[in-house]
mmCIF file with all atom_site columns, C-alpha atoms in Angstrom:
data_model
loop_
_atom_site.group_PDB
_atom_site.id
_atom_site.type_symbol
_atom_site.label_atom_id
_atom_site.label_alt_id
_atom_site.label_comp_id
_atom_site.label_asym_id
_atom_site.label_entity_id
_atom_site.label_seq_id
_atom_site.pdbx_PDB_ins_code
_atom_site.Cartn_x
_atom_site.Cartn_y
_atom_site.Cartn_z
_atom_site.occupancy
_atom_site.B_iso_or_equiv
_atom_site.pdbx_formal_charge
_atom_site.auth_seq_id
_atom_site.auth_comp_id
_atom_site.auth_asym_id
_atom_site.auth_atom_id
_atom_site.pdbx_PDB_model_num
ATOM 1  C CA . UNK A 1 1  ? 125.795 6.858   113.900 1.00 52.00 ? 651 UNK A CA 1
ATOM 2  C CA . UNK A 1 2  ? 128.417 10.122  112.712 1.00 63.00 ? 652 UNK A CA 1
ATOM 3  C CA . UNK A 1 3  ? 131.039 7.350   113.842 1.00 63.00 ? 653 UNK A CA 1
ATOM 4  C CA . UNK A 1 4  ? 130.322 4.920   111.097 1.00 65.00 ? 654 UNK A CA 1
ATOM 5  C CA . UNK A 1 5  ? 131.385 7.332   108.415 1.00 74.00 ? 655 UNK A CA 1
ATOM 6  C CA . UNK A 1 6  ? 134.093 8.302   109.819 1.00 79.00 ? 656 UNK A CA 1
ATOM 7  C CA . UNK A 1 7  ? 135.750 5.746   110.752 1.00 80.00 ? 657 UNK A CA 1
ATOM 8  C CA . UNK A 1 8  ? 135.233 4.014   107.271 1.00 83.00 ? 658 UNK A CA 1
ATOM 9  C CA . UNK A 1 9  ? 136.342 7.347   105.776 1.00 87.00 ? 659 UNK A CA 1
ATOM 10 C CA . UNK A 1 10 ? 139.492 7.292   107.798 1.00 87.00 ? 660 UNK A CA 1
ATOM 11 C CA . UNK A 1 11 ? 140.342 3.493   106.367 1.00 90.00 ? 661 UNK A CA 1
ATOM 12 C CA . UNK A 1 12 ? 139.233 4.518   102.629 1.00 91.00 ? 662 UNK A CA 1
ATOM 13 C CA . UNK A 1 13 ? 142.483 6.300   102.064 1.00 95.00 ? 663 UNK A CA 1
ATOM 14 C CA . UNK A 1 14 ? 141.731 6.063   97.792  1.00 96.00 ? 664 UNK A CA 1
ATOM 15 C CA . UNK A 1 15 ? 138.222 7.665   98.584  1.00 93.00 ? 665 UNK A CA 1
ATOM 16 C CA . UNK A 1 16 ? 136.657 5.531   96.131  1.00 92.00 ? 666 UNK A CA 1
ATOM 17 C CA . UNK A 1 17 ? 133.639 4.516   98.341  1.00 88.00 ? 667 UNK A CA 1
ATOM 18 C CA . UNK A 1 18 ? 135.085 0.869   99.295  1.00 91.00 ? 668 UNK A CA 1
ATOM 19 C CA . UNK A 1 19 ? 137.586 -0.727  101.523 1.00 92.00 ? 669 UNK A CA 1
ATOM 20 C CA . UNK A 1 20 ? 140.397 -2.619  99.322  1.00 95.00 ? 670 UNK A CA 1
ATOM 21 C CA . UNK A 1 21 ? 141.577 -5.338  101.416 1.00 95.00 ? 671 UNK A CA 1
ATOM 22 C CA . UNK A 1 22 ? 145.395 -3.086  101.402 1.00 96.00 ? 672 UNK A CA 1
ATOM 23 C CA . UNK A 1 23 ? 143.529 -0.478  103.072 1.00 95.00 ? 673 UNK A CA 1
ATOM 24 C CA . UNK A 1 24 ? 141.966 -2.423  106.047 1.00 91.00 ? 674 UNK A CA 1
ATOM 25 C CA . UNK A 1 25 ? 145.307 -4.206  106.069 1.00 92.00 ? 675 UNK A CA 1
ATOM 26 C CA . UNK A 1 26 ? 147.069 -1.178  106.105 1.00 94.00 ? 676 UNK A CA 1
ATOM 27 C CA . UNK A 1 27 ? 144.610 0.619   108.472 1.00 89.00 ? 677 UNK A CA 1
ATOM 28 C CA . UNK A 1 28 ? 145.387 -2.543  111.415 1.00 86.00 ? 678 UNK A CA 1
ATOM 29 C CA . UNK A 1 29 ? 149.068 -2.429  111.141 1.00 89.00 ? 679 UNK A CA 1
ATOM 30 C CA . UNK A 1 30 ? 148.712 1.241   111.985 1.00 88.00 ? 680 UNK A CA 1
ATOM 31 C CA . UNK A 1 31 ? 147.236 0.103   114.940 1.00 83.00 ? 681 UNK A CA 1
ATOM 32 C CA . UNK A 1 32 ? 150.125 -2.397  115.822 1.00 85.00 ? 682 UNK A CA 1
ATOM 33 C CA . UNK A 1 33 ? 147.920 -5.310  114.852 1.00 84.00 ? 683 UNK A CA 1
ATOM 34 C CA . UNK A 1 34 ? 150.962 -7.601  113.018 1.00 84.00 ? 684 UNK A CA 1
ATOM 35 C CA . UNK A 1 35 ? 149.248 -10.769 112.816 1.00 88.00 ? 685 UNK A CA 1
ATOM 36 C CA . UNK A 1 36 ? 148.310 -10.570 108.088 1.00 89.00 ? 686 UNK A CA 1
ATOM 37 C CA . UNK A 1 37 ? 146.188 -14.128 108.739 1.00 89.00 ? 687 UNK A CA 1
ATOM 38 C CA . UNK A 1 38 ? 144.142 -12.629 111.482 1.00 87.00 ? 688 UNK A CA 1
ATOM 39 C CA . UNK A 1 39 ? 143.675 -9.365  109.479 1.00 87.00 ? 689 UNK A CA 1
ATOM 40 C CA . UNK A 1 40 ? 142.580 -11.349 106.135 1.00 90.00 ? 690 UNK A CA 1
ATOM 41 C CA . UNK A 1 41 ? 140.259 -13.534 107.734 1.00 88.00 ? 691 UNK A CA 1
ATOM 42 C CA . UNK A 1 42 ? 138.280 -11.135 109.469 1.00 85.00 ? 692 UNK A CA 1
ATOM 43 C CA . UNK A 1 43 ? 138.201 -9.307  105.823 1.00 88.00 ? 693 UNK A CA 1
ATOM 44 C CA . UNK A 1 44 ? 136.868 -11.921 104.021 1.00 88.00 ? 694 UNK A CA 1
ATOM 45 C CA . UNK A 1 45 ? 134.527 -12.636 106.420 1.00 84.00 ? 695 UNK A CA 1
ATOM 46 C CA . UNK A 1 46 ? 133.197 -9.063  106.570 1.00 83.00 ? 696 UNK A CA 1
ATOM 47 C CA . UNK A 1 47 ? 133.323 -9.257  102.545 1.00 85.00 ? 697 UNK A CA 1
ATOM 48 C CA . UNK A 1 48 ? 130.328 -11.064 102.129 1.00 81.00 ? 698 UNK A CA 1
ATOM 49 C CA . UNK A 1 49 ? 129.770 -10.784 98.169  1.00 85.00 ? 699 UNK A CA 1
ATOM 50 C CA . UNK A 1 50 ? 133.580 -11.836 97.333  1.00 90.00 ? 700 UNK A CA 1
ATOM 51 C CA . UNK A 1 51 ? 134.271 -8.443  95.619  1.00 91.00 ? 701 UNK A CA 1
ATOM 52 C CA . UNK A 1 52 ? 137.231 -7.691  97.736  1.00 93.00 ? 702 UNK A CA 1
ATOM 53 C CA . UNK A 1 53 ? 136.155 -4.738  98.917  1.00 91.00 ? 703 UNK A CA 1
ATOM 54 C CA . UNK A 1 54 ? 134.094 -3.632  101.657 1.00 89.00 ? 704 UNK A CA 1
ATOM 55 C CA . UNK A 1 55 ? 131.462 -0.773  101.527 1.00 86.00 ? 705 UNK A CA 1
ATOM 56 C CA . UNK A 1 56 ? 129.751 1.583   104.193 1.00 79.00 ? 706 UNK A CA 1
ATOM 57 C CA . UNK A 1 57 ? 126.403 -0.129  103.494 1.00 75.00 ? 707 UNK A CA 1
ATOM 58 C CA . UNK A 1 58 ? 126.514 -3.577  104.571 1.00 67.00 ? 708 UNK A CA 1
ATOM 59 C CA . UNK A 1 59 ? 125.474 -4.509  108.369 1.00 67.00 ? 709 UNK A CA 1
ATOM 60 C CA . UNK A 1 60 ? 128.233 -6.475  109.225 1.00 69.00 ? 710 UNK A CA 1
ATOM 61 C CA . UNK A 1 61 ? 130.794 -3.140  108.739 1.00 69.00 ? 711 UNK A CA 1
ATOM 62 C CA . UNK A 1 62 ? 128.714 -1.390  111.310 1.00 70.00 ? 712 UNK A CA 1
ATOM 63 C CA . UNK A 1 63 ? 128.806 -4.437  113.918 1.00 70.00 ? 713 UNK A CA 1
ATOM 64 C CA . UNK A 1 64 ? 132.823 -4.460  112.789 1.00 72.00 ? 714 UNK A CA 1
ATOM 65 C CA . UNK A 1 65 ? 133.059 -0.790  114.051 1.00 69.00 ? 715 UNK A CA 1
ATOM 66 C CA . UNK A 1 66 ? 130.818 -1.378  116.890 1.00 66.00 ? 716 UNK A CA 1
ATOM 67 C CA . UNK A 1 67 ? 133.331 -3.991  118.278 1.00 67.00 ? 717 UNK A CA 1
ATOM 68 C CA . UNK A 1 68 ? 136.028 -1.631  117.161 1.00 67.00 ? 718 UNK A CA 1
ATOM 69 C CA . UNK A 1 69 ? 134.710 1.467   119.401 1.00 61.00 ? 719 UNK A CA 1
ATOM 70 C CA . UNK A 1 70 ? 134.225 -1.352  122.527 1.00 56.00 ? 720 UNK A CA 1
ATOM 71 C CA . UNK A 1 71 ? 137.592 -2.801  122.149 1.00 55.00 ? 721 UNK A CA 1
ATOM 72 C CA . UNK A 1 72 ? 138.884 0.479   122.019 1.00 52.00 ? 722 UNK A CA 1
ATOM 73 C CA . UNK A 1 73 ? 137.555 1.852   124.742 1.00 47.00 ? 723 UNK A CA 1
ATOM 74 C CA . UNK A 1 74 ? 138.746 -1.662  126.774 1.00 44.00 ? 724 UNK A CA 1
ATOM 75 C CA . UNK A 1 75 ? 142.127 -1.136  125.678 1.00 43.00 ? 725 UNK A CA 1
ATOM 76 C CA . UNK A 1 76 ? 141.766 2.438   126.477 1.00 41.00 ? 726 UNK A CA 1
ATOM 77 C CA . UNK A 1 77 ? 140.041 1.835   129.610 1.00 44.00 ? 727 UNK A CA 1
ATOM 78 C CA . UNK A 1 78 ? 143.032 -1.384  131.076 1.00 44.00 ? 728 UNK A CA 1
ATOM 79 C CA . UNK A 1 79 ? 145.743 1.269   130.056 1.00 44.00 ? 729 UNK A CA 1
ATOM 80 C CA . UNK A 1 80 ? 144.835 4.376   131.859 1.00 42.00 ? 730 UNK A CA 1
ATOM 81 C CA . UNK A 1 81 ? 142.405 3.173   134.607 1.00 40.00 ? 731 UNK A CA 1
ATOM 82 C CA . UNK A 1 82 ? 144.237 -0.391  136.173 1.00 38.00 ? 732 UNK A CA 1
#
C-alpha cells in the first residue's frame, strides 16, 4: 500500500494532488513508451469523471499501478532472468 503514493507522487511532478494528462504522458515517455494514442486512451479511461486529471483516490489508479508493479517486474524478470 506505501507503493501507491509513491508512485503517484513520482508522476505528480506540479504536486497539486492530481495527475494532468502532460504528466502521465510525460511520466510513459520516460519509460520509452512512444506510442501518444496508447498513452491517452488508457488516461481517459482511468479518468472516469472527465476532469482531466487523475487523483490518488479512485480504484481504478490503484489497479493501474498494480498492473504497473506486475509488468514491471515481467519486464524486469524476461531481461535479467531468460
Amino acid at each position: 500500500k506505501q507503493t501507491l503514493p509513491l508512485i503517484f507522487d513520482a508522476i505528480d511532478v506540479d504536486k497539486d494532488g492530481t495527475i494532468s494528462k502532460d504528466e502521465f504522458s510525460n511520466y510513459f515517455k520516460s519509460l520509452n513508451v512512444t506510442d501518444s494514442n496508447s498513452i491517452t486512451e488508457v488516461f481517459n479511461a482511468m479518468d472516469v469523471n472527465s476532469d482531466s486529471s487523475l487523483s490518488k483516490s479512485g480504484n481504478l489508479w490503484k489497479s493501474f499501478v498494480l498492473i504497473l508493479n506486475i509488468n514491471y517486474f515481467i519486464i524486469f524478470s524476461n531481461e535479467h532472468f531468460y
